[in-house]
Amino acid sequence: NPFRFGDPMGDGSALSVLIISRHTLIREGLKALIADMPFGIIFERDSIRAAVAQAPSNVGLVLAGAPLRPDLVERFKMLRVAYPHARIVCYTSAVSLPPETLNMIFRSTLDGCLLSSSSCHALHQSLDLILMGESVIPVSLLGAPTSANAEPLRSQPEVSVSVHTFSDREVE
């Protein structure tokens, strides 16, 4: 596969990564998470505003540790303007956007959303897909709250299927 982390364009160039989080521990955790991936330079910023104001050139991947809330949508749009060619991924523990806004932000701004409750393997695989040009959004977000006052989604809900929803033959 020529579109792996260390060589996303298949031309021998290394990928530079920007990690954004106001929490040093989160930035260090994200660096540790991607430590075994052959990235070029890893930049760090403590806010989306700082990342926009001090935009390093040639960043191919932006990992922004921030909740997906209505008040941050404009900041994510500014991030897209500052990094028009980068793959932008939100790493979050909470999502509180109505489905229409979530749909809009994934069409125009974000290339992926990773939940902090995901396994390291799932996060690696998701980043791999995102760098190959795919958009990644957890299925659990498709049932996001519809009102701005709704509680944020914090983990994937368990799905239970009743045996009574199947015919006797299907159960067999």
mmCIF file of C-alpha atoms in Angstrom:
data_model
loop_
_atom_site.group_PDB
_atom_site.id
_atom_site.type_symbol
_atom_site.label_atom_id
_atom_site.label_comp_id
_atom_site.label_asym_id
_atom_site.label_seq_id
_atom_site.Cartn_x
_atom_site.Cartn_y
_atom_site.Cartn_z
ATOM 1 C CA ASN A 1 0.000 0.000 0.000
ATOM 2 C CA PRO A 2 1.763 3.191 -1.107
ATOM 3 C CA PHE A 3 -0.544 5.435 0.959
ATOM 4 C CA ARG A 4 0.755 4.547 4.404
ATOM 5 C CA PHE A 5 1.506 7.040 7.148
ATOM 6 C CA GLY A 6 5.149 7.684 6.365
ATOM 7 C CA ASP A 7 4.613 8.170 2.642
ATOM 8 C CA PRO A 8 1.052 9.399 1.998
ATOM 9 C CA MET A 9 1.739 10.633 -1.517
ATOM 10 C CA GLY A 10 3.784 7.596 -2.561
ATOM 11 C CA ASP A 11 6.725 9.873 -3.440
ATOM 12 C CA GLY A 12 9.061 9.305 -0.493
ATOM 13 C CA SER A 13 7.993 12.443 1.394
ATOM 14 C CA ALA A 14 7.352 12.220 5.142
ATOM 15 C CA LEU A 15 4.098 13.473 6.599
ATOM 16 C CA SER A 16 4.192 16.348 9.093
ATOM 17 C CA VAL A 17 1.631 16.227 11.892
ATOM 18 C CA LEU A 18 0.133 19.001 14.003
ATOM 19 C CA ILE A 19 -1.337 18.032 17.373
ATOM 20 C CA ILE A 20 -3.704 20.530 18.995
ATOM 21 C CA SER A 21 -4.922 20.266 22.574
ATOM 22 C CA ARG A 22 -5.038 22.655 25.495
ATOM 23 C CA HIS A 23 -3.971 19.759 27.719
ATOM 24 C CA THR A 24 -0.303 18.793 27.708
ATOM 25 C CA LEU A 25 -1.230 15.271 28.797
ATOM 26 C CA ILE A 26 -3.513 14.840 25.772
ATOM 27 C CA ARG A 27 -0.802 16.110 23.402
ATOM 28 C CA GLU A 28 1.727 13.727 24.942
ATOM 29 C CA GLY A 29 -0.782 10.876 24.720
ATOM 30 C CA LEU A 30 -1.477 11.558 21.054
ATOM 31 C CA LYS A 31 2.272 11.698 20.365
ATOM 32 C CA ALA A 32 2.693 8.346 22.124
ATOM 33 C CA LEU A 33 -0.233 6.921 20.161
ATOM 34 C CA ILE A 34 1.399 7.778 16.833
ATOM 35 C CA ALA A 35 5.005 7.189 17.969
ATOM 36 C CA ASP A 36 5.296 3.928 16.023
ATOM 37 C CA MET A 37 4.129 5.585 12.815
ATOM 38 C CA PRO A 38 6.823 7.105 10.615
ATOM 39 C CA PHE A 39 5.733 10.732 10.644
ATOM 40 C CA GLY A 40 8.129 13.512 9.782
ATOM 41 C CA ILE A 41 7.831 16.527 12.030
ATOM 42 C CA ILE A 42 5.349 16.704 14.873
ATOM 43 C CA PHE A 43 4.192 20.221 15.739
ATOM 44 C CA GLU A 44 2.167 21.086 18.844
ATOM 45 C CA ARG A 45 -0.244 23.922 19.606
ATOM 46 C CA ASP A 46 -2.370 24.458 22.698
ATOM 47 C CA SER A 47 -5.438 25.799 20.866
ATOM 48 C CA ILE A 48 -7.058 25.958 17.450
ATOM 49 C CA ARG A 49 -6.528 29.727 17.468
ATOM 50 C CA ALA A 50 -2.779 29.255 18.067
ATOM 51 C CA ALA A 51 -2.669 26.658 15.284
ATOM 52 C CA VAL A 52 -4.331 29.092 12.883
ATOM 53 C CA ALA A 53 -2.100 32.011 13.933
ATOM 54 C CA GLN A 54 1.129 29.969 13.717
ATOM 55 C CA ALA A 55 0.395 27.622 10.835
ATOM 56 C CA PRO A 56 3.481 25.547 9.998
ATOM 57 C CA SER A 57 3.859 24.819 6.310
ATOM 58 C CA ASN A 58 3.588 21.315 4.834
ATOM 59 C CA VAL A 59 1.345 19.842 7.558
ATOM 60 C CA GLY A 60 -0.416 16.804 6.145
ATOM 61 C CA LEU A 61 -2.372 15.731 9.219
ATOM 62 C CA VAL A 62 -3.975 17.826 11.968
ATOM 63 C CA LEU A 63 -5.119 16.021 15.129
ATOM 64 C CA ALA A 64 -7.287 18.387 17.157
ATOM 65 C CA GLY A 65 -8.210 17.238 20.641
ATOM 66 C CA ALA A 66 -11.419 19.141 21.293
ATOM 67 C CA PRO A 67 -15.091 18.469 21.930
ATOM 68 C CA LEU A 68 -17.437 18.808 18.973
ATOM 69 C CA ARG A 69 -19.673 21.564 20.313
ATOM 70 C CA PRO A 70 -21.620 24.290 18.499
ATOM 71 C CA ASP A 71 -19.311 27.028 19.824
ATOM 72 C CA LEU A 72 -16.260 25.345 18.227
ATOM 73 C CA VAL A 73 -17.655 24.859 14.716
ATOM 74 C CA GLU A 74 -16.344 28.241 13.534
ATOM 75 C CA ARG A 75 -12.888 27.491 14.913
ATOM 76 C CA PHE A 76 -12.786 24.211 13.000
ATOM 77 C CA LYS A 77 -13.728 26.146 9.853
ATOM 78 C CA MET A 78 -10.805 28.531 10.498
ATOM 79 C CA LEU A 79 -8.561 25.491 10.868
ATOM 80 C CA ARG A 80 -9.669 24.249 7.438
ATOM 81 C CA VAL A 81 -8.822 27.627 5.888
ATOM 82 C CA ALA A 82 -5.374 27.636 7.536
ATOM 83 C CA TYR A 83 -4.648 24.025 6.443
ATOM 84 C CA PRO A 84 -6.498 23.586 3.151
ATOM 85 C CA HIS A 85 -4.538 20.497 2.023
ATOM 86 C CA ALA A 86 -4.241 18.715 5.367
ATOM 87 C CA ARG A 87 -6.436 15.908 6.607
ATOM 88 C CA ILE A 88 -8.133 17.327 9.726
ATOM 89 C CA VAL A 89 -9.220 14.931 12.464
ATOM 90 C CA CYS A 90 -11.041 15.738 15.684
ATOM 91 C CA TYR A 91 -10.137 13.540 18.646
ATOM 92 C CA THR A 92 -12.858 13.900 21.266
ATOM 93 C CA SER A 93 -14.614 12.419 24.251
ATOM 94 C CA ALA A 94 -17.831 14.371 23.744
ATOM 95 C CA VAL A 95 -20.045 15.334 20.817
ATOM 96 C CA SER A 96 -23.002 17.664 21.245
ATOM 97 C CA LEU A 97 -23.919 18.751 17.735
ATOM 98 C CA PRO A 98 -27.261 18.279 16.039
ATOM 99 C CA PRO A 99 -27.151 15.839 13.083
ATOM 100 C CA GLU A 100 -27.497 18.646 10.518
ATOM 101 C CA THR A 101 -24.445 20.472 11.893
ATOM 102 C CA LEU A 102 -22.495 17.221 12.198
ATOM 103 C CA ASN A 103 -23.283 16.441 8.555
ATOM 104 C CA MET A 104 -22.257 19.940 7.447
ATOM 105 C CA ILE A 105 -18.963 19.945 9.348
ATOM 106 C CA PHE A 106 -17.992 16.578 7.855
ATOM 107 C CA ARG A 107 -18.739 17.706 4.332
ATOM 108 C CA SER A 108 -16.781 20.945 4.530
ATOM 109 C CA THR A 109 -14.334 20.918 7.418
ATOM 110 C CA LEU A 110 -13.370 17.646 9.089
ATOM 111 C CA ASP A 111 -12.022 14.481 7.510
ATOM 112 C CA GLY A 112 -12.518 12.353 10.575
ATOM 113 C CA CYS A 113 -13.652 12.102 14.146
ATOM 114 C CA LEU A 114 -12.054 9.711 16.606
ATOM 115 C CA LEU A 115 -13.616 8.974 19.967
ATOM 116 C CA SER A 116 -11.327 8.734 22.969
ATOM 117 C CA SER A 117 -13.194 5.593 24.015
ATOM 118 C CA SER A 118 -11.869 3.771 20.928
ATOM 119 C CA SER A 119 -9.044 1.258 21.108
ATOM 120 C CA CYS A 120 -5.547 2.194 19.936
ATOM 121 C CA HIS A 121 -5.876 -0.311 17.092
ATOM 122 C CA ALA A 122 -9.132 1.277 15.922
ATOM 123 C CA LEU A 123 -7.545 4.727 16.085
ATOM 124 C CA HIS A 124 -4.543 3.576 14.019
ATOM 125 C CA GLN A 125 -6.816 1.977 11.433
ATOM 126 C CA SER A 126 -9.024 5.074 11.305
ATOM 127 C CA LEU A 127 -6.015 7.355 10.765
ATOM 128 C CA ASP A 128 -4.825 5.034 8.017
ATOM 129 C CA LEU A 129 -8.197 5.308 6.250
ATOM 130 C CA ILE A 130 -8.296 9.079 6.693
ATOM 131 C CA LEU A 131 -4.831 9.461 5.161
ATOM 132 C CA MET A 132 -5.961 7.370 2.201
ATOM 133 C CA GLY A 133 -8.671 9.958 1.543
ATOM 134 C CA GLU A 134 -11.614 8.386 3.341
ATOM 135 C CA SER A 135 -13.778 10.194 5.890
ATOM 136 C CA VAL A 136 -14.220 8.431 9.217
ATOM 137 C CA ILE A 137 -17.067 9.039 11.636
ATOM 138 C CA PRO A 138 -18.059 6.560 14.356
ATOM 139 C CA VAL A 139 -21.422 4.924 13.778
ATOM 140 C CA SER A 140 -22.463 5.930 17.293
ATOM 141 C CA LEU A 141 -22.387 9.592 16.216
ATOM 142 C CA LEU A 142 -25.029 8.992 13.578
ATOM 143 C CA GLY A 143 -27.539 8.881 16.423
ATOM 144 C CA ALA A 144 -26.214 12.132 17.936
ATOM 145 C CA PRO A 145 -28.610 14.297 19.945
ATOM 146 C CA THR A 146 -30.945 16.457 17.919
ATOM 147 C CA SER A 147 -31.224 19.413 20.249
ATOM 148 C CA ALA A 148 -28.476 21.805 21.280
ATOM 149 C CA ASN A 149 -29.418 21.217 24.926
ATOM 150 C CA ALA A 150 -29.072 17.449 24.712
ATOM 151 C CA GLU A 151 -26.457 15.587 26.704
ATOM 152 C CA PRO A 152 -23.230 14.924 24.809
ATOM 153 C CA LEU A 153 -22.576 11.446 23.502
ATOM 154 C CA ARG A 154 -19.784 9.981 25.618
ATOM 155 C CA SER A 155 -19.516 6.377 24.515
ATOM 156 C CA GLN A 156 -20.974 3.988 22.045
ATOM 157 C CA PRO A 157 -24.326 2.633 23.158
ATOM 158 C CA GLU A 158 -24.723 -1.114 23.390
ATOM 159 C CA VAL A 159 -27.110 -2.548 20.852
ATOM 160 C CA SER A 160 -29.309 -5.401 21.956
ATOM 161 C CA VAL A 161 -31.399 -7.411 19.567
ATOM 162 C CA SER A 162 -34.367 -9.356 20.809
ATOM 163 C CA VAL A 163 -34.694 -12.913 19.571
ATOM 164 C CA HIS A 164 -38.369 -12.091 18.964
ATOM 165 C CA THR A 165 -37.434 -9.828 16.044
ATOM 166 C CA PHE A 166 -36.398 -12.902 14.052
ATOM 167 C CA SER A 167 -38.572 -15.649 12.649
ATOM 168 C CA ASP A 168 -38.096 -19.209 13.916
ATOM 169 C CA ARG A 169 -36.129 -20.012 10.749
ATOM 170 C CA GLU A 170 -33.868 -16.980 11.206
ATOM 171 C CA VAL A 171 -33.186 -17.967 14.818
ATOM 172 C CA GLU A 172 -32.278 -21.474 13.565
#
